[in-house]
CSV table of C-alpha atoms and ligand atoms in Angstrom, one decimal:
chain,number,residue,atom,x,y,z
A,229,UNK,CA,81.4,102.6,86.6
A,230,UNK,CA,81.7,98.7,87.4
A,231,UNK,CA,82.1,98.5,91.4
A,232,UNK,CA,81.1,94.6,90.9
A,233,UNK,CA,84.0,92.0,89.3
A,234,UNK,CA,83.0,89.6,90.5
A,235,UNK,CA,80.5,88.2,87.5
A,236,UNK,CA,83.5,89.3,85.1
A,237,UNK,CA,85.9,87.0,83.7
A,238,UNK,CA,89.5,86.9,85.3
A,239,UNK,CA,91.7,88.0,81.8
A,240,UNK,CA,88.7,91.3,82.0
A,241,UNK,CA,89.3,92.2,86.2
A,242,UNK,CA,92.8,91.9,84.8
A,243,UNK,CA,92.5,94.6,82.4
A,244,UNK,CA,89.6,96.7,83.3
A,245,UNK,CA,89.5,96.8,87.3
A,246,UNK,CA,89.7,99.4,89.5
A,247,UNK,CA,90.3,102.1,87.1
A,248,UNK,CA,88.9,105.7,87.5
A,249,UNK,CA,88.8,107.8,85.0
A,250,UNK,CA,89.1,111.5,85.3
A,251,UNK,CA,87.4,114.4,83.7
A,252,UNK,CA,90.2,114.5,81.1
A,253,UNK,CA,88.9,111.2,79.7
A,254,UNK,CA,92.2,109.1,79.3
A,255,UNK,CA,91.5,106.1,78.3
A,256,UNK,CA,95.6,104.5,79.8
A,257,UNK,CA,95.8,104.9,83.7
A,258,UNK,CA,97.6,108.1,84.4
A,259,UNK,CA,100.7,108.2,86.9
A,260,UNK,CA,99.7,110.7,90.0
A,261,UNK,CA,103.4,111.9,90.9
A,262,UNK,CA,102.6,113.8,93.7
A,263,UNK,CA,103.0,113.5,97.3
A,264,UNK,CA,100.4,115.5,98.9
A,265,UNK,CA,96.5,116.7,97.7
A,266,UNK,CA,95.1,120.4,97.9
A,267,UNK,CA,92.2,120.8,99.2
A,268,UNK,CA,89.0,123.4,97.9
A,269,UNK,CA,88.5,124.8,101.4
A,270,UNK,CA,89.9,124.8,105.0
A,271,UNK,CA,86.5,122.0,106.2
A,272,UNK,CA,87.5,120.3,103.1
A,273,UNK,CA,91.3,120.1,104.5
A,274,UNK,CA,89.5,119.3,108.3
A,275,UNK,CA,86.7,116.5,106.7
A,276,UNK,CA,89.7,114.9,104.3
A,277,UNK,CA,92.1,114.7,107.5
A,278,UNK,CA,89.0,113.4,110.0
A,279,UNK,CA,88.2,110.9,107.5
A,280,UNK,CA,84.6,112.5,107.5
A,281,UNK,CA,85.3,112.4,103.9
A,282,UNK,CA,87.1,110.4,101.3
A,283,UNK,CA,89.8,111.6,99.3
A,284,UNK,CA,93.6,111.8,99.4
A,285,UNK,CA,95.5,113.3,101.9
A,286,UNK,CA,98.8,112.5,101.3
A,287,UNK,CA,100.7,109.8,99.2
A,288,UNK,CA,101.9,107.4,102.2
A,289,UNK,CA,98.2,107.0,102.9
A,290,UNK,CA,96.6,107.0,99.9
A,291,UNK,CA,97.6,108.1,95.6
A,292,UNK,CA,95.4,107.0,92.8
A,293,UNK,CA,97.4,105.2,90.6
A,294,UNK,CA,98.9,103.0,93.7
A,295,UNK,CA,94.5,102.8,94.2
A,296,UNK,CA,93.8,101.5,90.8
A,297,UNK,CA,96.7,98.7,91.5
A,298,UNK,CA,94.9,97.8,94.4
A,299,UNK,CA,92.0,97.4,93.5
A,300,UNK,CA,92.2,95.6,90.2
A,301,UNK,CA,94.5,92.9,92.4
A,302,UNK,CA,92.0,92.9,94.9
A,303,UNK,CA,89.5,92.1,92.2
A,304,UNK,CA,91.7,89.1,91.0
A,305,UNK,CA,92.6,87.3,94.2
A,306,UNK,CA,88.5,87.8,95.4
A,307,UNK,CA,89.3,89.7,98.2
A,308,UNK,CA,87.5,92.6,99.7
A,309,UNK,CA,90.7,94.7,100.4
A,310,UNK,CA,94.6,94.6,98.9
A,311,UNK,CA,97.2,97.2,100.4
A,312,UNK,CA,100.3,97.6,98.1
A,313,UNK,CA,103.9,97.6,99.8
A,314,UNK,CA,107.2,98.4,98.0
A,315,UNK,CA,108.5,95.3,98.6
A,316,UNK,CA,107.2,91.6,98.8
A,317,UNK,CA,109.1,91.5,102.2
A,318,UNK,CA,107.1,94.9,103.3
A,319,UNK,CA,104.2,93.1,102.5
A,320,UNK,CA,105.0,90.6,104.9
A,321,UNK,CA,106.4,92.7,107.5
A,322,UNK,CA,103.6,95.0,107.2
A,323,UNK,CA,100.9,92.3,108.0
A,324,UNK,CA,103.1,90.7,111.1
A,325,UNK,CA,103.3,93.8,112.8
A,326,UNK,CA,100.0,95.0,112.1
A,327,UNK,CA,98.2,91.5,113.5
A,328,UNK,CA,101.4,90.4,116.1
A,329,UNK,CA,101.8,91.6,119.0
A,330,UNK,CA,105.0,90.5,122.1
A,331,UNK,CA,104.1,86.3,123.2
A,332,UNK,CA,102.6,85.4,120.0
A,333,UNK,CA,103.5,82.4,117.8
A,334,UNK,CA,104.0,81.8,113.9
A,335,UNK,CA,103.7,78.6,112.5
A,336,UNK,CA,105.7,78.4,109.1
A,337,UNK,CA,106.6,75.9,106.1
A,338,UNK,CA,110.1,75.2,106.4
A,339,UNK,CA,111.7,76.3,103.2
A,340,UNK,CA,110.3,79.7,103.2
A,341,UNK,CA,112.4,82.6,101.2
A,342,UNK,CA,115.2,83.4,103.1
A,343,UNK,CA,114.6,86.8,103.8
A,344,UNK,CA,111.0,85.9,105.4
A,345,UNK,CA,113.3,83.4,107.6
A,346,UNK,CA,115.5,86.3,108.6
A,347,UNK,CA,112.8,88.6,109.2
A,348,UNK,CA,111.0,86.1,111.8
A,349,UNK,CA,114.1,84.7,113.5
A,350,UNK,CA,116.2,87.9,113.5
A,351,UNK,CA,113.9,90.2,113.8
A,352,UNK,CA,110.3,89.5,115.1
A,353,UNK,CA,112.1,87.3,117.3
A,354,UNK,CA,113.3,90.1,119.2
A,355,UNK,CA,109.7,91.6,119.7
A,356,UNK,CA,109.0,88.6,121.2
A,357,UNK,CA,107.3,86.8,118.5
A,358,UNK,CA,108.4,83.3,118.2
A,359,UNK,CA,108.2,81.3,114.8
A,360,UNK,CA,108.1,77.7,114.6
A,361,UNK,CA,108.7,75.7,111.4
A,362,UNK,CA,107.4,72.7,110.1
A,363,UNK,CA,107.2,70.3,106.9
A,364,UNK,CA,105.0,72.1,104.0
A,365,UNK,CA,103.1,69.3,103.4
A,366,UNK,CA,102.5,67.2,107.1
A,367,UNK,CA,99.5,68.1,108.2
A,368,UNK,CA,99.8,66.7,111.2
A,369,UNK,CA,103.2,68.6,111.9
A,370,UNK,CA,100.8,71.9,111.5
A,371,UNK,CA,98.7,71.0,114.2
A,372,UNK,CA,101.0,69.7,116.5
A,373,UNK,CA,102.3,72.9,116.4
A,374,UNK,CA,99.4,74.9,116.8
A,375,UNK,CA,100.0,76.3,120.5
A,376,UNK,CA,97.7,78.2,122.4
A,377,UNK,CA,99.3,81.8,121.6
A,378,UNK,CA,99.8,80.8,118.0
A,379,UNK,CA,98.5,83.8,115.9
A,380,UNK,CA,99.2,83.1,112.5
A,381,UNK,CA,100.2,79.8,110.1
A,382,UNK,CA,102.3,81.0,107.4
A,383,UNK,CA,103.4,79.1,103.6
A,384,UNK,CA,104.1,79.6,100.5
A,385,UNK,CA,102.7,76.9,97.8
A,386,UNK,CA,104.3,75.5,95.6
A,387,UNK,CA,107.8,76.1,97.5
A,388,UNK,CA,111.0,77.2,96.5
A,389,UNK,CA,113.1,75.6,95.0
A,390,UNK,CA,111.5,71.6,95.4
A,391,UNK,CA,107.8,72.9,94.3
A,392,UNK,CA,106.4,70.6,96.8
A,393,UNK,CA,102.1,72.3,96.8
A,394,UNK,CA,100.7,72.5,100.5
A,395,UNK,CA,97.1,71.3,100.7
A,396,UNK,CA,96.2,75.4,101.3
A,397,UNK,CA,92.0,74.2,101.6
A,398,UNK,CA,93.1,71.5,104.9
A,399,UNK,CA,95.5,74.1,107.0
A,400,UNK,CA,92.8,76.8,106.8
A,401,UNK,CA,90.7,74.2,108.4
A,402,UNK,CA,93.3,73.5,110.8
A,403,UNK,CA,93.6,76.7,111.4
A,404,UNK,CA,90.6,77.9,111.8
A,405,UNK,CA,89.6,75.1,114.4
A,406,UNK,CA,92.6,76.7,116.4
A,407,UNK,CA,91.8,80.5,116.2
A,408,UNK,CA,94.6,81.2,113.9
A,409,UNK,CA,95.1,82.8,110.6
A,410,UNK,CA,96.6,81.4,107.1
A,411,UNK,CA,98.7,83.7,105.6
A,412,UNK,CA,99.8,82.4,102.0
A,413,UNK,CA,102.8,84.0,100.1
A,414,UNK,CA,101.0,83.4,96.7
A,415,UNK,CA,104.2,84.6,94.6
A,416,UNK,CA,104.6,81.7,92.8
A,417,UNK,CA,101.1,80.8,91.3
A,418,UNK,CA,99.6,84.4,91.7
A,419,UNK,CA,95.9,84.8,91.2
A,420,UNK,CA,96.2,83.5,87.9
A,421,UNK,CA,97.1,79.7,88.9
A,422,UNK,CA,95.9,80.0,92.6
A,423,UNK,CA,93.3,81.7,94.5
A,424,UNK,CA,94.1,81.0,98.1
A,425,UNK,CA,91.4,83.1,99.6
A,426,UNK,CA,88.8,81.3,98.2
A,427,UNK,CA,90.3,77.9,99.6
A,428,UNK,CA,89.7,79.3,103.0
A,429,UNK,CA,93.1,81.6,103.6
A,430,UNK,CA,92.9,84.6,105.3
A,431,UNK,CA,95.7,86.7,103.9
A,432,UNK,CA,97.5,86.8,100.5
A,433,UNK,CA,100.7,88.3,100.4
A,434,UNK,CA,102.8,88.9,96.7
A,435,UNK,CA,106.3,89.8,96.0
A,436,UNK,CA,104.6,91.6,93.1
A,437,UNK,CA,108.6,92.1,91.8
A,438,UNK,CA,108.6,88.5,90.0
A,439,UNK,CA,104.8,87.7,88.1
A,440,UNK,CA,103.2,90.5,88.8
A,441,UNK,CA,105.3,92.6,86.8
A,442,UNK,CA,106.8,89.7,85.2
A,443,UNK,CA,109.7,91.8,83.2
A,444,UNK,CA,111.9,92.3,86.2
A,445,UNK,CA,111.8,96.3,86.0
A,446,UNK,CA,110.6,96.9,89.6
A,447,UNK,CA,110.1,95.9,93.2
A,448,UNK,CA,106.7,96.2,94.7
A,449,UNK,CA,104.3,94.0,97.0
A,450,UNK,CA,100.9,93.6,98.2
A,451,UNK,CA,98.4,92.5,101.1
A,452,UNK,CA,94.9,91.0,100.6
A,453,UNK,CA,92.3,90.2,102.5
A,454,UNK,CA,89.1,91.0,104.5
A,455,UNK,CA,88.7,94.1,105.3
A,456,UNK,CA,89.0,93.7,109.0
A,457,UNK,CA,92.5,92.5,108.9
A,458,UNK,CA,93.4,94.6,105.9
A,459,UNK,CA,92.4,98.2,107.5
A,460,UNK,CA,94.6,97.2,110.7
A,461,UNK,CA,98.2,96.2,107.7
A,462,UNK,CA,96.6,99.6,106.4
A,463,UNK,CA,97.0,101.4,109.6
A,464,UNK,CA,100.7,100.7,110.1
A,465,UNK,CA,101.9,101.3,106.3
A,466,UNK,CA,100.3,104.6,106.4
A,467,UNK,CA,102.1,105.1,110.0
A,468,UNK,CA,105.6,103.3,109.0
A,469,UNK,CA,105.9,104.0,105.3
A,470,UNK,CA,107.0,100.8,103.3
A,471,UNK,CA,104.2,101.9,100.5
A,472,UNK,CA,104.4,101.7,96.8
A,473,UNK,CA,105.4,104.5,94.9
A,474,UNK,CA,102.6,105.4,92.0
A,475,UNK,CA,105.4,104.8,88.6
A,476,UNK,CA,105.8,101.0,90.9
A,477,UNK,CA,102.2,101.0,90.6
A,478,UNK,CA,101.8,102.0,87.0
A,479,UNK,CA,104.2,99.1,86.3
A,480,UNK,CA,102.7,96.3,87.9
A,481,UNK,CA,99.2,97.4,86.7
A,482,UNK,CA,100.7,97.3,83.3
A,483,UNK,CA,101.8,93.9,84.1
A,484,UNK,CA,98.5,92.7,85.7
A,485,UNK,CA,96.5,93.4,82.4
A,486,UNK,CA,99.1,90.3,80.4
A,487,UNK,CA,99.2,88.2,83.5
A,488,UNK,CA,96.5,85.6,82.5
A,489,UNK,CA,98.0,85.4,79.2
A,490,UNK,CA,102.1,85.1,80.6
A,491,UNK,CA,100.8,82.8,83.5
A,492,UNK,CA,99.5,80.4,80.6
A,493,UNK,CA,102.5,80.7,78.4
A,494,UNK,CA,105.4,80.4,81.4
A,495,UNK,CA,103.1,77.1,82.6
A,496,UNK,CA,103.5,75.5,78.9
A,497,UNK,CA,106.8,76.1,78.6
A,498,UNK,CA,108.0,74.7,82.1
A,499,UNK,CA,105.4,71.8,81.6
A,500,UNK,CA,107.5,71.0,78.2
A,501,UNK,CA,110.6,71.4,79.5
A,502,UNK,CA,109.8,69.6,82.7
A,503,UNK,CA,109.3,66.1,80.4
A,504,UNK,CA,112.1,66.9,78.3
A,505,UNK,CA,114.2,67.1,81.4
A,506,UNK,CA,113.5,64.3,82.6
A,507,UNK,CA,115.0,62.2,79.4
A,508,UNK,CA,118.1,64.2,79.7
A,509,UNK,CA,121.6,62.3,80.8
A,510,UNK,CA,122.7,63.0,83.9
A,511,UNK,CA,119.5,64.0,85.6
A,512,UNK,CA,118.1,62.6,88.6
A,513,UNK,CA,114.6,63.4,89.9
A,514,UNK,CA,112.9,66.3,88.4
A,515,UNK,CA,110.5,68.4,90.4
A,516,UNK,CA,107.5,70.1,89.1
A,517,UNK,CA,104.2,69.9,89.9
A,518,UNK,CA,102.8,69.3,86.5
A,519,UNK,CA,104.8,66.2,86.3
A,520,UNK,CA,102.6,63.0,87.4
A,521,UNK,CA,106.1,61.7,89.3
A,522,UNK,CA,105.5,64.6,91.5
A,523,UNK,CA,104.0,63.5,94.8
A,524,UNK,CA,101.5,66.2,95.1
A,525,UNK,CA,100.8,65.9,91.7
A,526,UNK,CA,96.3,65.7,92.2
A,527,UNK,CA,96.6,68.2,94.7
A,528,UNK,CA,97.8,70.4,92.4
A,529,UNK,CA,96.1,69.7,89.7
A,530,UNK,CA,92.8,70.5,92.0
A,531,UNK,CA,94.1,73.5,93.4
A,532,UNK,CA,95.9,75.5,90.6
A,533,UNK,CA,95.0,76.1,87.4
A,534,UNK,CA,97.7,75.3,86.3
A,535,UNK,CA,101.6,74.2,87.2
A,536,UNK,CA,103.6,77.7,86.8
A,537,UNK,CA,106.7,78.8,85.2
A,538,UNK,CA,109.4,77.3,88.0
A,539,UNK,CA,111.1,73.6,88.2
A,540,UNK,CA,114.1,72.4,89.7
A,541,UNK,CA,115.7,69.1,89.3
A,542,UNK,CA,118.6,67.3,90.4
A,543,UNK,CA,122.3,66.8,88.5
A,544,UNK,CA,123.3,62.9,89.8
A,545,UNK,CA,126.9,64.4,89.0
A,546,UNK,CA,126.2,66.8,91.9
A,547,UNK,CA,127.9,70.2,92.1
A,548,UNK,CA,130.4,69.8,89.3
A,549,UNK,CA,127.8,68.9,87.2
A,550,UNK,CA,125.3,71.3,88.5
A,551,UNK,CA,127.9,74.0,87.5
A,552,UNK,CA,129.7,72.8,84.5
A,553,UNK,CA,125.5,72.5,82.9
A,554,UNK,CA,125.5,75.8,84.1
A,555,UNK,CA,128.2,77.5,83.0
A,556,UNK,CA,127.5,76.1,79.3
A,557,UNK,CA,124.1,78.0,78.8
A,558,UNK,CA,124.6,81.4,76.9
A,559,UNK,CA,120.9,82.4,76.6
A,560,UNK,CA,119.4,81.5,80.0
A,561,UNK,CA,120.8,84.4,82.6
A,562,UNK,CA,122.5,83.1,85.8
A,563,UNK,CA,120.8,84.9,88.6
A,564,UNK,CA,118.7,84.1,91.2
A,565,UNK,CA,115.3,86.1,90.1
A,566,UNK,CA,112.8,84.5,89.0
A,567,UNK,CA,109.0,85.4,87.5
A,568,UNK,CA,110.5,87.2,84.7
A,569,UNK,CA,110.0,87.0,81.0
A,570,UNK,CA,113.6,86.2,80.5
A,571,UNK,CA,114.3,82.5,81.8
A,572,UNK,CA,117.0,82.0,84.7
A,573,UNK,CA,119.0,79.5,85.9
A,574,UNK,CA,120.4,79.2,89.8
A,575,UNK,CA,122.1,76.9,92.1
A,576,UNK,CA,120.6,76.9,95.1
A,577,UNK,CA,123.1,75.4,97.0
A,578,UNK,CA,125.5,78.4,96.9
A,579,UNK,CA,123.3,81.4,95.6
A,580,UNK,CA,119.8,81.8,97.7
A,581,UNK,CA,120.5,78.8,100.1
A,582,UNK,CA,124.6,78.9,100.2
A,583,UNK,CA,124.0,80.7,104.0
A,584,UNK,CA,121.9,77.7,105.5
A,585,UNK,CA,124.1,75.3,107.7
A,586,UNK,CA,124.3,72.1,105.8
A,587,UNK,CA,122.4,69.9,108.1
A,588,UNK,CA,119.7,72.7,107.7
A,589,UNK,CA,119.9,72.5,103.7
A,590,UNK,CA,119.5,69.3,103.8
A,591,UNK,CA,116.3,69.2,105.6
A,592,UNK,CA,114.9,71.4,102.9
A,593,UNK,CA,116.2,69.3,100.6
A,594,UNK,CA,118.7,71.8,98.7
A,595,UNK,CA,121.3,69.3,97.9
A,596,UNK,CA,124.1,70.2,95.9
A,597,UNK,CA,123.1,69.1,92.2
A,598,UNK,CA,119.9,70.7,92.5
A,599,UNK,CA,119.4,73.5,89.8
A,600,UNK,CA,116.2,75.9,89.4
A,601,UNK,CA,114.8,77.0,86.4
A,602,UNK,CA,112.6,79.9,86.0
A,603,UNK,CA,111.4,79.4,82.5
A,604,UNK,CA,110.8,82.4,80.7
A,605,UNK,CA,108.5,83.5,77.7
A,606,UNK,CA,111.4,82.7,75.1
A,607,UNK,CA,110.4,79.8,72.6
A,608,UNK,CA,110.5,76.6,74.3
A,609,UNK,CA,113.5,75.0,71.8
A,610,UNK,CA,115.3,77.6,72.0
A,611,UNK,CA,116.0,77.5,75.7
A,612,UNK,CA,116.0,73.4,75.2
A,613,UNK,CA,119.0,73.7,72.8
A,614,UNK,CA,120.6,76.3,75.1
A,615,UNK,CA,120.6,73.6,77.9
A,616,UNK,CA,121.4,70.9,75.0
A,617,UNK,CA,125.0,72.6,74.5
A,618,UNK,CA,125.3,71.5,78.4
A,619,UNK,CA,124.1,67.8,78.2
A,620,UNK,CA,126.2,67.5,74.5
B,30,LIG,C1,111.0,87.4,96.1
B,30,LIG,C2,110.1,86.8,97.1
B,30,LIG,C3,109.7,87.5,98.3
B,30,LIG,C4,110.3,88.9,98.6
B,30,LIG,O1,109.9,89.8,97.7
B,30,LIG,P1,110.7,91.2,97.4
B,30,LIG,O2,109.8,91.9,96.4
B,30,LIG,O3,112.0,90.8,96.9
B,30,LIG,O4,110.8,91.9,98.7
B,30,LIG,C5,108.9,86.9,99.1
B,30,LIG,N1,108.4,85.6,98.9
B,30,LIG,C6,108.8,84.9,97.8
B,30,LIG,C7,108.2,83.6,97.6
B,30,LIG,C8,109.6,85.5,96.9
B,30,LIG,O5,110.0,84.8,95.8
C-alpha cells in the first residue's frame, strides 16, 4: 500500500489515494453504512475506546469510506491531515470553535459568503469573538488590523462574485509575523487550481457541495491542515457531530477522481466566454481573473493554475437589463449554486446579496447590473447562443 503521494502526480492522488482495500478485494471504494464497530473481545472494545489502539469506534468519530475521502483530499491540498464536515459552513464552524476561544479576534476579507458573515457576526459574536473585516486585496488593511488578541485571518480567493485573487503567499507572511493563522476557504479554485497550504496558509477549508462533487447531488465539507490544528477541529466534530455521512463521502470521492479533468474544462470554458463577453452590447466591465483587464491578473496567473469556472460582469443597463438578459436564457438554470456541471446564472443584487444594506453592497461592489456566471461543462457555443437569444 502507497502511504507516500507525494512523488505522484495530482490527476493519480486524485484517483488512487487513500483507499484501503479489504479482504474482499473490491477494486470501487465500498460505502460502510454503519454507525457503530464490533469489537473481537472486551480489551479490544477497552484498547479501541482508550485509543491504545486504532480502529473505529463509532461513525461520528471515525467510518472508512468518510477515511478514504479524507485522505485522498488530504493528499491533493498537501496537507498532513483533512477532517470532513457535512457542510462547507461545518467546516468552518468546526475550525473556529475548535482554535477560538471568548476575547479573540478574526480578521476577514470583506465579501465573504454570507452565511460565514452570519456565523461570525451572529453567532461567534456572542461567544465573544469579534470579527473584523477588511479589503481582500490591501495588504496594508490586513495588518492594520492585526490586534494583539487576533487569532485567525480568514479569505476566500478569488471572491465571490467580483473574483478579485488575494495575494494568499504575502498575508501568511503577515500573519505569521503577528502570531496568527490563515485560514483560506479554497472553494472556488480547489486543490486543482490552488494549493493554499503550500503558499504558507495554515488551514484549508471546502464547501466540498460545489467542485468537489461538481454535479450538485450533495452537501459536504472539509478541514486541512497540520496535524496539530487538525486533531484539535477533530476533537470537537467527534464531540459536536457536524460529520460527513459515508454515501456524502462516497460521492465526493467519486467526484475527486474527475476533478483535475472538470477543473481544466470549467476554466476553458469561462476563459472563452469571459472574451466573448466582453464584445457583447450592453456589457460593462467583465470580471475574471483570466482576463488581462483584471487587476490581479499576474497574481493569478502565479498562484493558480488556472482561472476557474466563475465570472461576473456588469449590465450598463443595470437591473432591467441584468434581468430581462436573464430571464431570456432557457438552458443556463437560474439559481444561485455554483461549481456544478450544469452552468448557472444569478443576480447578486437580489438573490445571495439582496439582504446586505445598500451602502454595504456597495462596498463589495455588488451593484445592481452585475450578473454571475458559473459556467458549466456544457459545450461552450451552446451556452454562448443561449446568452445570444438575450443580447439579440
Ligand atoms: C457554498 C459556500 C460555502 C458554504 O458551503 P455549504 O456546503 O453550503 O455549507 C462556504 N464558502 C463558499 C465560498 C461557498 O461558496
Amino acid at each position: 500500500m502507497i502511504e507516500d503521494w507525494d512523488e505522484y502526480g495530482f490527476d493519480t492522488r486524485a484517483v488512487r489515494a487513500g483507499q484501503h482495500r479489504t479482504a474482499e478485494g473490491e477494486h470501487g471504494e465500498p460505502i460502510f453504512t454503519t454507525s457503530s464497530f464490533v469489537y473481537r473481545s472486551a480489551a479490544e472494545a477497552a484498547a479501541r475506546f482508550a485509543g491504545s489502539e486504532p480502529g473505529n469506534v463509532y461513525s461520528r468519530f471515525t467510518n472508512p469510506t468518510v477515511r478514504t475521502f479524507e485522505e485522498r483530499l488530504a493528499a491533493l491540498e498537501g496537507g498532513e491531515r483533512c477532517v470532513a464536515t457535512s457542510s462547507g459552513m461545518a467546516a468552518i464552524l468546526s475550525t473556529c470553535m475548535a482554535l477560538l476561544r471568548a476575547g479573540d479576534h478574526i480578521v476577514a476579507s470583506r465579501g465573504l459568503f454570507g452565511a460565514t458573515v452570519s456565523l461570525f457576526d451572529n453567532y461567534l459574536a456572542r461567544f465573544g469573538v469579534a470579527t473584523s473585516y477588511v479589503p481582500l486585496t490591501d495588504l496594508a488593511a490586513w495588518e492594520a488590523a492585526i490586534r494583539p488578541e487576533t487569532k485567525l485571518l480568514f479569505l476566500e480567493t478569488p471572491s465571490n462574485p467580483r473574483m478579485e485573487v488575494a495575494d494568499i503567499a504575502a498575508i501568511s507572511a503577515l500573519a505569521h509575523a503577528r502570531g496568527c493563522l490563515l485560514v483560506v476557504d479554497n472553494c472556488f479554485c480547489t486543490p486543482a487550481l490552488q494549493r493554499p497550504l503550500a503558499l504558507g496558509a495554515d488551514i484549508v477549508v471546502h464547501s466540498a457541495t460545489k467542485y468537489i462533487d461538481g454535479q450538485g447531488r450533495t452537501l459536504g465539507g472539509a478541514v486541512v491542515g497540520r496535524e496539530q490544528e487538525l486533531a484539535q477541529v477533530f476533537g470537537f466534530l467527534r464531540t459536536a457531530g457536524p460529520t460527513l455521512s459515508p454515501f456524502n463521502a462516497w460521492v465526493m470521492l467519486k467526484g475527486l477522481e474527475t476533478l483535475g479533468l472538470r477543473m481544466r474544462a470549467h476554466s476553458e470554458n469561462a476563459l472563452e466566454l469571459a472574451r466573448w463577453l466582453t464584445a457583447q452590447p450592453g456589457v460593462g466591465h467583465v470580471n475574471y481573473p483570466g482576463l488581462p483587464t483584471h487587476p490581479q491578473h499576474a497574481l493569478a496567473a502565479r498562484q493558480q493554475r488556472s482561472f476557474g469556472g466563475v465570472l461576473s460582469f456588469e449590465m450598463t443597463g443595470g437591473r432591467e437589463a441584468a434581468w430581462r438578459l436573464i430571464d431570456a436564457t432557457r438552458l443556463l438554470s437560474i439559481t444561485a449554486n455554483l461549481g456544478d456541471a450544469k452552468s448557472t446564472i444569478t443576480h447578486p443584487a437580489t438573490t445571495t446579496h439582496g439582504r446586505l444594506p445598500p451602502e454595504k453592497r456597495a462596498e463589495a461592489g455588488i451593484i445592481d447590473g452585475l450578473i454571475r456566471i458559473s459556467v458549466g461543462l456544457e459545450d461552450i457555443e451552446d451556452i454562448k447562443a443561449d446568452l445570444a437569444r438575450g443580447f439579440g
